[in-house]
Short mmCIF file of C-alpha atoms in Angstrom, two decimals:
data_model
loop_
_atom_site.label_atom_id
_atom_site.label_comp_id
_atom_site.label_asym_id
_atom_site.label_seq_id
_atom_site.Cartn_x
_atom_site.Cartn_y
_atom_site.Cartn_z
CA MET A 1289 -29.22 36.82 158.38
CA SER A 1290 -27.20 35.25 156.17
CA ASP A 1291 -24.98 37.94 154.27
CA VAL A 1292 -26.32 39.17 151.91
CA VAL A 1293 -24.02 40.23 148.73
CA ILE A 1294 -25.17 43.31 146.53
CA ARG A 1295 -23.56 42.58 143.40
CA LYS A 1296 -22.87 45.12 140.47
CA LYS A 1297 -24.68 44.66 137.37
CA PRO A 1298 -22.06 44.24 135.45
CA THR A 1299 -21.86 46.96 132.61
CA VAL A 1300 -21.98 46.03 129.00
CA ALA A 1301 -19.18 47.62 127.21
CA LYS A 1302 -20.17 49.11 123.92
CA GLU A 1303 -18.51 48.67 120.97
CA ALA A 1304 -17.30 51.57 119.92
CA SER A 1305 -15.37 52.36 116.75
CA ILE A 1306 -12.50 54.70 116.93
CA LYS A 1307 -11.88 56.54 114.25
CA SER A 1308 -8.53 58.38 113.28
CA ALA A 1309 -9.48 60.93 112.95
CA PRO A 1310 -8.96 63.37 109.99
CA GLU A 1311 -5.81 64.55 108.80
CA ILE A 1312 -5.68 68.25 109.30
CA LYS A 1313 -4.07 69.78 105.56
CA LYS A 1314 -2.05 73.10 106.57
CA GLU A 1315 -2.94 75.68 103.51
CA LYS A 1316 0.33 76.44 102.19
CA THR A 1317 1.49 79.67 101.89
CA PRO A 1318 2.61 80.76 98.43
CA PRO A 1319 6.44 82.70 99.31
CA ALA A 1320 6.57 85.82 99.40
CA LYS A 1321 8.80 87.23 96.64
CA SER A 1322 11.02 90.31 97.34
CA SER A 1323 11.30 93.21 95.10
CA PHE A 1324 13.37 92.69 92.76
CA GLY A 1325 11.06 89.53 91.08
CA LYS A 1326 13.46 86.57 93.29
CA THR A 1327 11.34 84.40 96.22
CA ALA A 1328 12.73 85.29 99.55
CA SER A 1329 13.76 82.67 101.95
CA SER A 1330 13.04 83.08 105.01
CA LYS A 1331 15.95 83.75 107.17
CA ASN A 1332 15.43 87.06 104.80
CA PHE A 1333 12.37 88.10 107.02
CA ILE A 1334 12.51 89.31 110.09
CA ALA A 1335 9.63 88.65 113.23
CA ARG A 1336 8.06 91.90 113.19
CA SER A 1337 5.43 92.94 116.13
CA PRO A 1338 1.16 92.08 114.03
CA ARG A 1339 1.48 95.82 115.14
CA SER A 1340 4.81 96.67 113.23
CA PRO A 1341 3.97 95.15 109.40
CA PHE A 1342 7.31 94.45 107.62
CA VAL A 1343 8.05 97.26 104.97
CA GLU A 1344 10.86 96.39 102.15
CA LYS A 1345 13.08 99.34 102.27
CA PRO A 1346 15.30 100.18 98.30
CA PHE A 1347 18.84 99.63 98.50
CA LYS A 1348 20.27 102.98 97.49
CA ILE A 1349 23.77 101.76 96.42
CA SER A 1350 24.54 105.14 94.28
CA GLN A 1351 24.70 107.41 97.14
CA PHE A 1352 27.54 105.27 98.81
CA ARG A 1353 29.49 104.63 95.55
CA PHE A 1354 29.81 107.88 94.22
CA LYS A 1355 30.83 109.64 98.66
CA LYS A 1356 33.39 106.90 98.38
CA TYR A 1357 34.53 108.48 94.61
CA PHE A 1358 34.72 111.83 95.78
CA ILE A 1359 36.86 110.93 99.36
CA ILE A 1360 39.50 108.63 97.12
CA ALA A 1361 39.75 111.89 95.09
CA GLY A 1362 39.94 114.31 97.87
CA ALA A 1363 42.66 111.91 99.27
CA LEU A 1364 44.72 112.06 95.91
CA VAL A 1365 44.32 116.02 95.09
CA PHE A 1366 45.00 116.21 99.06
CA ILE A 1367 48.70 114.08 98.80
CA GLY A 1368 49.52 115.72 94.67
CA ALA A 1369 49.32 119.18 96.89
CA GLY A 1370 50.91 117.78 99.68
CA VAL A 1371 54.37 116.63 97.12
CA PHE A 1372 54.01 119.85 94.92
CA VAL A 1373 54.53 122.03 98.21
CA LEU A 1374 56.62 118.94 99.50
CA GLY A 1375 58.89 120.17 96.17
CA TYR A 1376 59.07 123.68 96.17
CA LEU A 1377 59.92 124.22 99.56
CA SER A 1378 62.46 121.73 99.95
CA SER A 1379 66.10 121.91 99.43
CA VAL A 1380 69.79 121.13 99.66
CA SER A 1381 72.79 122.23 101.67
CA VAL A 1382 76.22 120.47 100.33
CA GLU A 1383 78.87 121.06 103.11
CA VAL A 1384 82.03 122.05 101.22
CA ILE A 1385 86.20 121.37 103.36
CA PRO A 1386 87.55 122.63 100.89
CA ARG A 1387 91.52 121.95 100.34
CA GLN A 1388 93.83 124.49 102.85
CA GLU A 1389 97.03 125.17 103.84
CA PHE A 1390 98.95 127.15 106.46
CA PHE A 1391 101.85 129.36 106.70
CA LEU A 1392 103.88 131.92 107.83
CA VAL A 1393 104.46 135.12 105.83
CA ASP A 1394 106.42 138.31 105.87
CA ALA A 1395 107.65 140.00 103.24
CA SER A 1396 108.35 143.21 100.96
CA LEU A 1397 106.73 143.93 99.20
CA ARG A 1398 106.95 145.97 96.69
CA SER A 1399 104.54 148.73 94.66
CA ALA A 1400 104.40 151.35 91.58
CA PHE A 1401 102.30 153.33 89.46
CA SER A 1402 104.08 152.87 85.87
CA ASP A 1403 106.64 149.95 87.34
CA PRO A 1404 105.19 147.03 85.68
CA SER A 1405 107.55 144.04 87.02
CA VAL A 1406 105.96 144.65 90.92
CA ILE A 1407 102.32 144.64 92.10
CA PRO A 1408 100.79 147.68 89.75
CA LEU A 1409 99.65 151.06 92.44
CA GLU A 1410 96.95 152.96 92.22
CA THR A 1411 96.58 156.82 93.05
CA ILE A 1412 93.25 158.33 94.63
CA TYR A 1413 94.03 162.34 94.29
CA LEU A 1414 89.99 164.11 96.06
CA GLU A 1415 89.84 167.56 97.49
CA GLU A 1416 87.76 169.16 100.89
CA LYS A 1417 86.79 173.20 101.58
CA ASN A 1418 84.82 173.58 104.57
CA ASN A 1419 84.43 177.14 106.84
CA MET A 1420 85.03 176.78 110.75
CA SER A 1421 84.33 179.50 113.54
CA ARG A 1422 85.45 180.52 116.99
CA VAL A 1423 84.56 182.78 120.06
CA THR A 1424 88.13 184.68 120.85
CA SER A 1425 90.09 184.53 124.00
CA GLY A 1426 92.24 187.31 123.89
CA LEU A 1427 91.22 190.45 126.07
CA GLU A 1428 93.65 193.47 125.74
CA GLU A 1429 93.54 197.39 126.48
CA ILE A 1430 93.20 198.76 122.76
CA SER A 1431 92.51 202.24 121.16
CA GLU A 1432 91.57 201.86 116.99
CA LYS A 1433 90.71 204.64 115.07
CA ALA A 1434 87.18 204.23 113.31
CA SER A 1435 87.21 204.58 109.07
CA GLY A 1436 86.19 204.23 106.12
CA GLN A 1437 85.15 205.40 102.46
CA ILE A 1438 85.04 208.81 100.88
CA VAL A 1439 84.09 210.03 97.72
CA ILE A 1440 86.30 213.13 96.49
CA PHE A 1441 84.86 215.78 94.03
CA ASN A 1442 86.40 218.04 91.99
CA THR A 1443 85.01 220.80 90.87
CA TYR A 1444 86.70 223.59 90.44
CA ASN A 1445 88.35 223.58 87.32
CA SER A 1446 89.84 221.16 84.72
CA GLN A 1447 93.14 221.09 86.22
CA PRO A 1448 93.98 217.55 88.81
CA GLN A 1449 93.76 218.68 92.47
CA VAL A 1450 96.71 216.90 94.43
CA LEU A 1451 96.40 216.76 98.59
CA VAL A 1452 99.30 215.72 100.68
CA ARG A 1453 98.86 213.09 102.69
CA ARG A 1454 96.98 213.60 106.28
CA THR A 1455 94.76 215.74 104.87
CA ARG A 1456 92.06 216.26 106.95
CA PHE A 1457 88.62 215.86 106.10
CA GLU A 1458 85.45 217.67 108.52
CA THR A 1459 81.94 217.03 108.96
CA PRO A 1460 79.52 219.21 109.61
CA ASP A 1461 79.96 218.69 113.90
CA GLY A 1462 83.56 219.35 113.42
CA LYS A 1463 84.94 215.41 113.55
CA ILE A 1464 88.46 215.20 111.81
CA TYR A 1465 89.04 212.59 109.20
CA ARG A 1466 92.19 212.07 107.82
CA ILE A 1467 93.73 210.23 104.57
CA ALA A 1468 96.87 207.38 105.06
CA LYS A 1469 98.47 208.88 102.16
CA SER A 1470 98.99 211.74 99.28
CA ILE A 1471 96.38 210.76 95.97
CA ARG A 1472 95.66 213.10 93.36
CA VAL A 1473 91.94 214.29 92.66
CA PRO A 1474 91.32 214.84 89.09
CA GLY A 1475 90.25 218.12 86.97
CA ALA A 1476 86.57 219.03 86.38
CA LYS A 1477 85.11 218.32 82.55
CA VAL A 1478 83.82 220.96 80.87
CA GLU A 1479 80.99 219.76 78.60
CA GLY A 1480 78.59 222.25 76.31
CA GLY A 1481 80.51 225.21 78.57
CA GLU A 1482 78.82 223.59 81.93
CA ILE A 1483 81.50 222.41 84.71
CA LYS A 1484 80.90 218.03 86.36
CA PRO A 1485 82.46 217.63 88.59
CA SER A 1486 85.21 214.99 88.35
CA SER A 1487 85.39 212.81 91.41
CA ILE A 1488 88.31 209.92 93.12
CA GLU A 1489 87.52 206.79 96.29
CA VAL A 1490 90.04 207.13 99.14
CA THR A 1491 89.71 206.06 102.55
CA VAL A 1492 90.23 208.02 105.22
CA PHE A 1493 90.88 207.37 109.70
CA ALA A 1494 89.43 209.00 112.48
CA ASP A 1495 91.80 211.67 113.65
CA ASP A 1496 90.87 209.89 117.77
CA ALA A 1497 90.13 206.69 118.57
CA GLY A 1498 87.17 205.34 120.65
CA GLU A 1499 83.68 205.16 119.34
CA ASP A 1500 82.44 208.71 118.82
CA TYR A 1501 84.14 208.50 116.04
CA ASN A 1502 81.70 205.60 113.99
CA ILE A 1503 79.67 207.08 112.41
CA GLY A 1504 76.96 207.18 109.78
CA LEU A 1505 76.95 208.69 105.80
CA SER A 1506 77.70 212.82 106.60
CA ASP A 1507 79.33 215.30 104.43
CA PHE A 1508 82.87 216.37 104.66
CA THR A 1509 84.92 219.45 103.65
CA ILE A 1510 88.23 220.16 103.54
CA PRO A 1511 89.03 222.75 106.37
CA GLY A 1512 93.17 223.80 105.04
CA PHE A 1513 90.71 225.10 101.78
CA LYS A 1514 88.82 227.58 103.97
CA GLY A 1515 88.25 231.00 102.87
CA SER A 1516 89.81 230.36 99.66
CA ASP A 1517 86.99 229.36 95.94
CA LYS A 1518 88.99 225.76 96.89
CA TYR A 1519 86.49 225.80 99.82
CA ASP A 1520 83.06 224.89 98.45
CA LYS A 1521 84.58 223.67 95.40
CA ILE A 1522 86.72 221.10 96.34
CA TYR A 1523 84.22 218.49 98.81
CA ALA A 1524 83.76 214.78 99.58
CA ARG A 1525 80.33 213.21 100.35
CA SER A 1526 79.98 209.12 102.36
CA LYS A 1527 80.64 205.86 100.61
CA THR A 1528 80.44 204.45 103.25
CA PRO A 1529 79.76 204.29 107.21
CA MET A 1530 82.60 205.02 109.83
CA SER A 1531 83.55 202.41 111.83
CA GLY A 1532 85.30 199.91 113.98
CA GLY A 1533 86.13 203.17 116.57
CA PHE A 1534 86.97 202.04 119.81
CA ARG A 1535 89.14 202.17 123.49
CA GLY A 1536 89.00 200.56 126.38
CA THR A 1537 89.86 196.31 126.62
CA ALA A 1538 88.26 194.30 124.09
CA GLN A 1539 88.23 190.59 122.90
CA VAL A 1540 91.10 190.43 120.55
CA VAL A 1541 92.61 187.13 117.67
CA SER A 1542 94.97 185.02 120.27
CA ALA A 1543 98.26 183.44 118.95
CA ASP A 1544 96.60 179.83 119.90
CA ASP A 1545 92.31 181.65 118.35
CA ILE A 1546 94.01 180.85 114.82
CA LYS A 1547 96.35 177.40 116.03
CA THR A 1548 92.74 175.94 117.79
CA LEU A 1549 90.98 177.38 115.17
CA GLU A 1550 93.46 175.74 111.97
CA SER A 1551 94.42 172.85 113.82
CA ASP A 1552 89.81 171.90 114.65
CA LEU A 1553 88.98 172.76 110.57
CA LYS A 1554 91.87 170.28 109.59
CA SER A 1555 91.20 167.79 112.01
CA ASN A 1556 87.63 168.18 110.33
CA LEU A 1557 88.32 168.14 106.67
CA SER A 1558 90.24 165.84 107.04
CA GLU A 1559 87.81 163.23 108.95
CA ASN A 1560 85.16 163.95 106.39
CA LEU A 1561 88.14 163.88 103.52
CA LEU A 1562 88.14 159.89 105.03
CA GLY A 1563 85.18 159.10 104.56
CA ARG A 1564 84.51 160.37 100.91
CA VAL A 1565 87.90 157.82 100.82
CA LYS A 1566 86.46 154.91 102.35
CA THR A 1567 82.53 155.12 100.41
CA GLN A 1568 84.29 155.73 97.36
CA LEU A 1569 87.56 153.61 97.42
CA PRO A 1570 86.60 150.31 95.06
CA GLU A 1571 85.76 147.30 96.34
CA GLY A 1572 89.16 144.91 97.23
CA PHE A 1573 91.38 147.54 97.58
CA ILE A 1574 92.97 148.37 100.62
CA ILE A 1575 95.08 151.40 100.88
CA PRO A 1576 97.94 150.64 104.16
CA VAL A 1577 97.88 152.75 107.10
CA ASP A 1578 99.98 156.37 106.69
CA ALA A 1579 100.01 155.18 102.78
CA PHE A 1580 98.18 159.10 101.93
CA ARG A 1581 98.44 162.63 102.68
CA VAL A 1582 96.41 165.09 103.74
CA VAL A 1583 97.82 169.09 102.96
CA VAL A 1584 96.11 172.32 102.90
CA LYS A 1585 96.23 173.82 99.93
CA GLU A 1586 94.92 177.25 101.58
CA SER A 1587 93.08 178.82 104.72
CA ASN A 1588 92.42 182.22 105.21
CA PHE A 1589 91.09 183.67 109.11
CA SER A 1590 89.27 186.90 109.34
CA ALA A 1591 91.72 188.56 111.46
CA LYS A 1592 94.80 188.32 112.50
CA THR A 1593 96.41 188.06 116.29
CA GLY A 1594 96.04 190.73 118.10
CA GLU A 1595 93.45 192.49 116.22
CA ARG A 1596 89.70 193.33 118.11
CA ALA A 1597 86.99 190.02 116.91
CA ASP A 1598 84.64 189.04 119.38
CA THR A 1599 83.88 185.87 116.69
CA LEU A 1600 87.31 184.20 114.29
CA ASN A 1601 85.96 183.43 111.03
CA ALA A 1602 88.95 180.12 108.87
CA GLY A 1603 88.13 178.60 105.71
CA MET A 1604 90.40 176.11 104.93
CA THR A 1605 91.45 173.19 101.52
CA ILE A 1606 92.60 170.57 101.81
CA SER A 1607 93.63 167.87 99.69
CA PHE A 1608 94.00 163.91 99.98
CA GLU A 1609 97.02 161.67 98.12
CA GLY A 1610 96.75 158.54 98.89
CA PHE A 1611 98.15 155.13 97.15
CA ALA A 1612 96.28 151.79 96.87
CA ILE A 1613 97.37 148.13 96.08
CA ARG A 1614 94.53 145.39 95.43
CA TYR A 1615 94.16 142.71 97.77
CA SER A 1616 94.19 140.23 94.65
CA GLU A 1617 97.29 141.19 94.05
CA ILE A 1618 98.69 141.03 97.67
CA GLU A 1619 97.58 138.00 97.14
CA LYS A 1620 98.74 135.63 94.31
CA SER A 1621 102.60 137.32 95.13
CA LEU A 1622 102.48 135.20 98.65
CA ASN A 1623 100.56 131.91 96.70
CA GLU A 1624 103.57 132.58 94.70
CA ARG A 1625 106.05 132.48 97.29
CA TYR A 1626 104.93 131.29 99.45
CA LEU A 1627 102.96 127.94 98.54
CA THR A 1628 104.74 124.71 99.03
CA SER A 1629 103.78 122.91 96.04
CA GLU A 1630 102.17 124.26 92.88
CA PRO A 1631 98.40 124.48 92.91
CA GLU A 1632 95.50 122.47 91.11
CA GLY A 1633 93.31 125.61 90.61
CA ALA A 1634 93.40 128.60 92.24
CA VAL A 1635 93.77 129.37 95.64
CA GLN A 1636 92.41 131.72 98.05
CA ILE A 1637 94.04 133.56 101.35
CA VAL A 1638 90.59 133.53 103.46
CA ASN A 1639 92.16 135.86 105.96
CA LEU A 1640 94.15 138.04 103.82
CA LYS A 1641 92.22 141.17 105.58
CA ASP A 1642 93.28 139.90 109.17
CA LEU A 1643 97.06 139.94 107.73
CA ASN A 1644 99.59 143.18 109.40
CA TYR A 1645 100.32 145.58 106.81
CA ILE A 1646 103.42 147.71 107.90
CA LEU A 1647 104.26 150.33 105.49
CA GLU A 1648 107.94 150.05 104.91
CA ASP A 1649 108.76 153.12 102.80
CA ILE A 1650 106.85 155.70 100.43
CA ASN A 1651 107.21 158.19 97.61
CA PHE A 1652 104.81 160.29 96.39
CA ASP A 1653 106.68 161.90 94.02
CA ASN A 1654 107.88 158.51 92.42
CA LYS A 1655 104.68 157.05 93.36
CA SER A 1656 106.36 153.72 94.87
CA MET A 1657 105.69 152.01 98.41
CA VAL A 1658 107.05 148.93 99.66
CA LEU A 1659 104.18 146.98 101.92
CA ASN A 1660 105.15 144.61 104.31
CA VAL A 1661 102.78 141.79 105.13
CA LYS A 1662 103.12 139.67 108.13
CA GLY A 1663 101.01 137.36 109.60
CA GLN A 1664 99.32 133.38 110.02
CA VAL A 1665 97.85 132.79 106.44
CA HIS A 1666 95.29 130.82 106.24
CA ALA A 1667 94.68 129.22 102.23
CA ALA A 1668 91.40 127.61 100.88
CA TRP A 1669 91.23 125.60 97.36
CA VAL A 1670 88.71 127.37 95.68
CA VAL A 1671 85.79 125.22 94.19
CA ASP A 1672 83.75 126.05 91.40
CA LYS A 1673 79.73 125.87 93.18
CA ASP A 1674 78.48 126.56 89.36
CA SER A 1675 80.15 122.79 87.70
CA LEU A 1676 80.06 121.33 91.44
CA ILE A 1677 75.71 121.88 91.58
CA SER A 1678 76.00 121.56 87.77
CA ASP A 1679 77.16 118.02 88.31
CA LEU A 1680 75.60 117.34 91.22
CA LEU A 1681 72.23 118.53 89.28
CA VAL A 1682 72.30 115.45 86.75
CA ALA A 1683 74.33 112.74 89.38
CA LYS A 1684 71.95 109.81 90.05
CA ARG A 1685 70.48 108.88 93.63
CA GLY A 1686 73.71 106.44 94.32
CA GLN A 1687 76.45 108.61 92.85
CA ARG A 1688 76.26 111.88 94.01
CA MET A 1689 79.06 111.29 97.14
CA GLU A 1690 81.35 110.56 93.55
CA VAL A 1691 81.00 113.58 92.33
CA PHE A 1692 82.85 115.28 95.03
CA SER A 1693 86.06 113.04 94.21
CA ARG A 1694 86.65 114.45 90.31
CA TYR A 1695 87.21 117.81 92.66
CA SER A 1696 91.01 117.57 93.41
CA ALA A 1697 89.67 121.33 95.51
CA ILE A 1698 87.57 119.58 97.58
CA LYS A 1699 88.54 117.40 101.29
CA ASP A 1700 85.43 116.27 102.43
CA ALA A 1701 81.83 117.53 101.69
CA LYS A 1702 78.16 115.82 102.64
CA ILE A 1703 74.19 116.68 101.74
CA VAL A 1704 72.25 117.84 104.05
CA TYR A 1705 68.26 117.87 103.24
CA SER A 1706 65.27 120.31 104.31
CA PRO A 1707 63.68 118.95 105.17
CA SER A 1708 66.01 116.00 107.02
CA TRP A 1709 63.09 113.15 106.24
CA TRP A 1710 62.41 114.18 102.37
CA PRO A 1711 65.46 112.95 100.85
CA PHE A 1712 65.11 114.18 96.97
CA PHE A 1713 67.58 116.04 95.29
CA PRO A 1714 66.37 118.81 93.62
CA ASP A 1715 65.61 119.36 90.48
CA GLN A 1716 67.35 123.34 90.13
CA LYS A 1717 70.69 124.66 90.96
CA GLU A 1718 68.65 127.70 92.77
CA LYS A 1719 67.59 124.94 95.37
CA VAL A 1720 71.22 123.83 95.91
CA ASN A 1721 72.70 126.22 98.35
CA ILE A 1722 76.93 125.41 98.35
CA ASN A 1723 78.69 126.06 101.88
CA MET A 1724 82.45 126.57 102.27
CA THR A 1725 83.51 125.54 105.80
CA PHE A 1726 87.15 126.57 106.31
CA ILE A 1727 88.99 125.34 109.73
CA GLN A 1728 90.22 127.80 112.08
CA PHE A 1729 92.92 126.45 113.71
CA PHE A 1730 96.71 125.61 112.26
CA GLN A 1731 97.96 122.48 111.94
#
């Protein structure tokens, strides 16, 4: 068997004319325009979801500018207000150390009321009066007779009637009172045929001591006229009650009572008087210790030593007479005596009131005194504050320290600003304070 080879019929390839695929022309989409009419660049678009189509919002530039201007204006107002407040509240203190000198003094200064060659003297005169009382401390066995005022009437005739010393007057219940001295009772008056009684007022005393004779108002007869026509025609009536009668142990005024009350009253009046002097003394004057006298002008007591009284009353009037001199006159005299050189300008003694003042001599009749002044004097040159402030206000910033050098009374000075971080000098003198600093030790 022969090999049979089956061959495939060759396929004749058909010629296919392969033409180029037609070019697909893309339709050009016209460029989008913005709301301002200009062509929008592709980079101005943001891809959006098909479900969220792009919508361009207008730009609100007018509102933005308004806010910006408002903020700037507010800031300027705030800054301006802050500057105004700082300018109003700020101030400066000028700390000044004046020229100073220390020296010891021991000077006797003479002063007089009418001598122009010495320190002028001023006189001060005041009066004070008051009353005071205290319980008496004395105890004694005493017998006192009551007494009182009566009026004696005369209807007997027109002739005066003489009543001798110790004439008796009797009450209806038999109590006897007597006159202490002879009296003359005027005669009765006859007018129109009628007799009108005349009268006289006298003091009568009980015939015996004791409280039984302390009675009220009463009628009195004269026992000596009993049995005569005068008995009914010459009589008496009380003007005051009878009082003061006592017998037994009673409180009486002792010598110590009067002495103590007088001392207390004088002390009280003196204290009140010195208080008045202190408040009424003009500023700048000194009354040295013992440069005055207190005198009792008048005093009275309700009872004397040994008299019966539960309470002793007293009244008193005292006077103050003193000498005063001005501190400025003392200052002037000490500066003239002790300053080492002629001062340029005024010099004050800082511790003038702290020096020792001792009265060496005083004469109230001649109105003069000698005053010793002793101690360590602290003298300082006086700085004209008003002038200094005026010069500092007109000076430029870099020249203010030079102003101080023009004042011979200034040793050193500095300017302190308040607040410290606001170094601007005010333009009003009320905001500039001058503070003087004095050295407090001996150099």
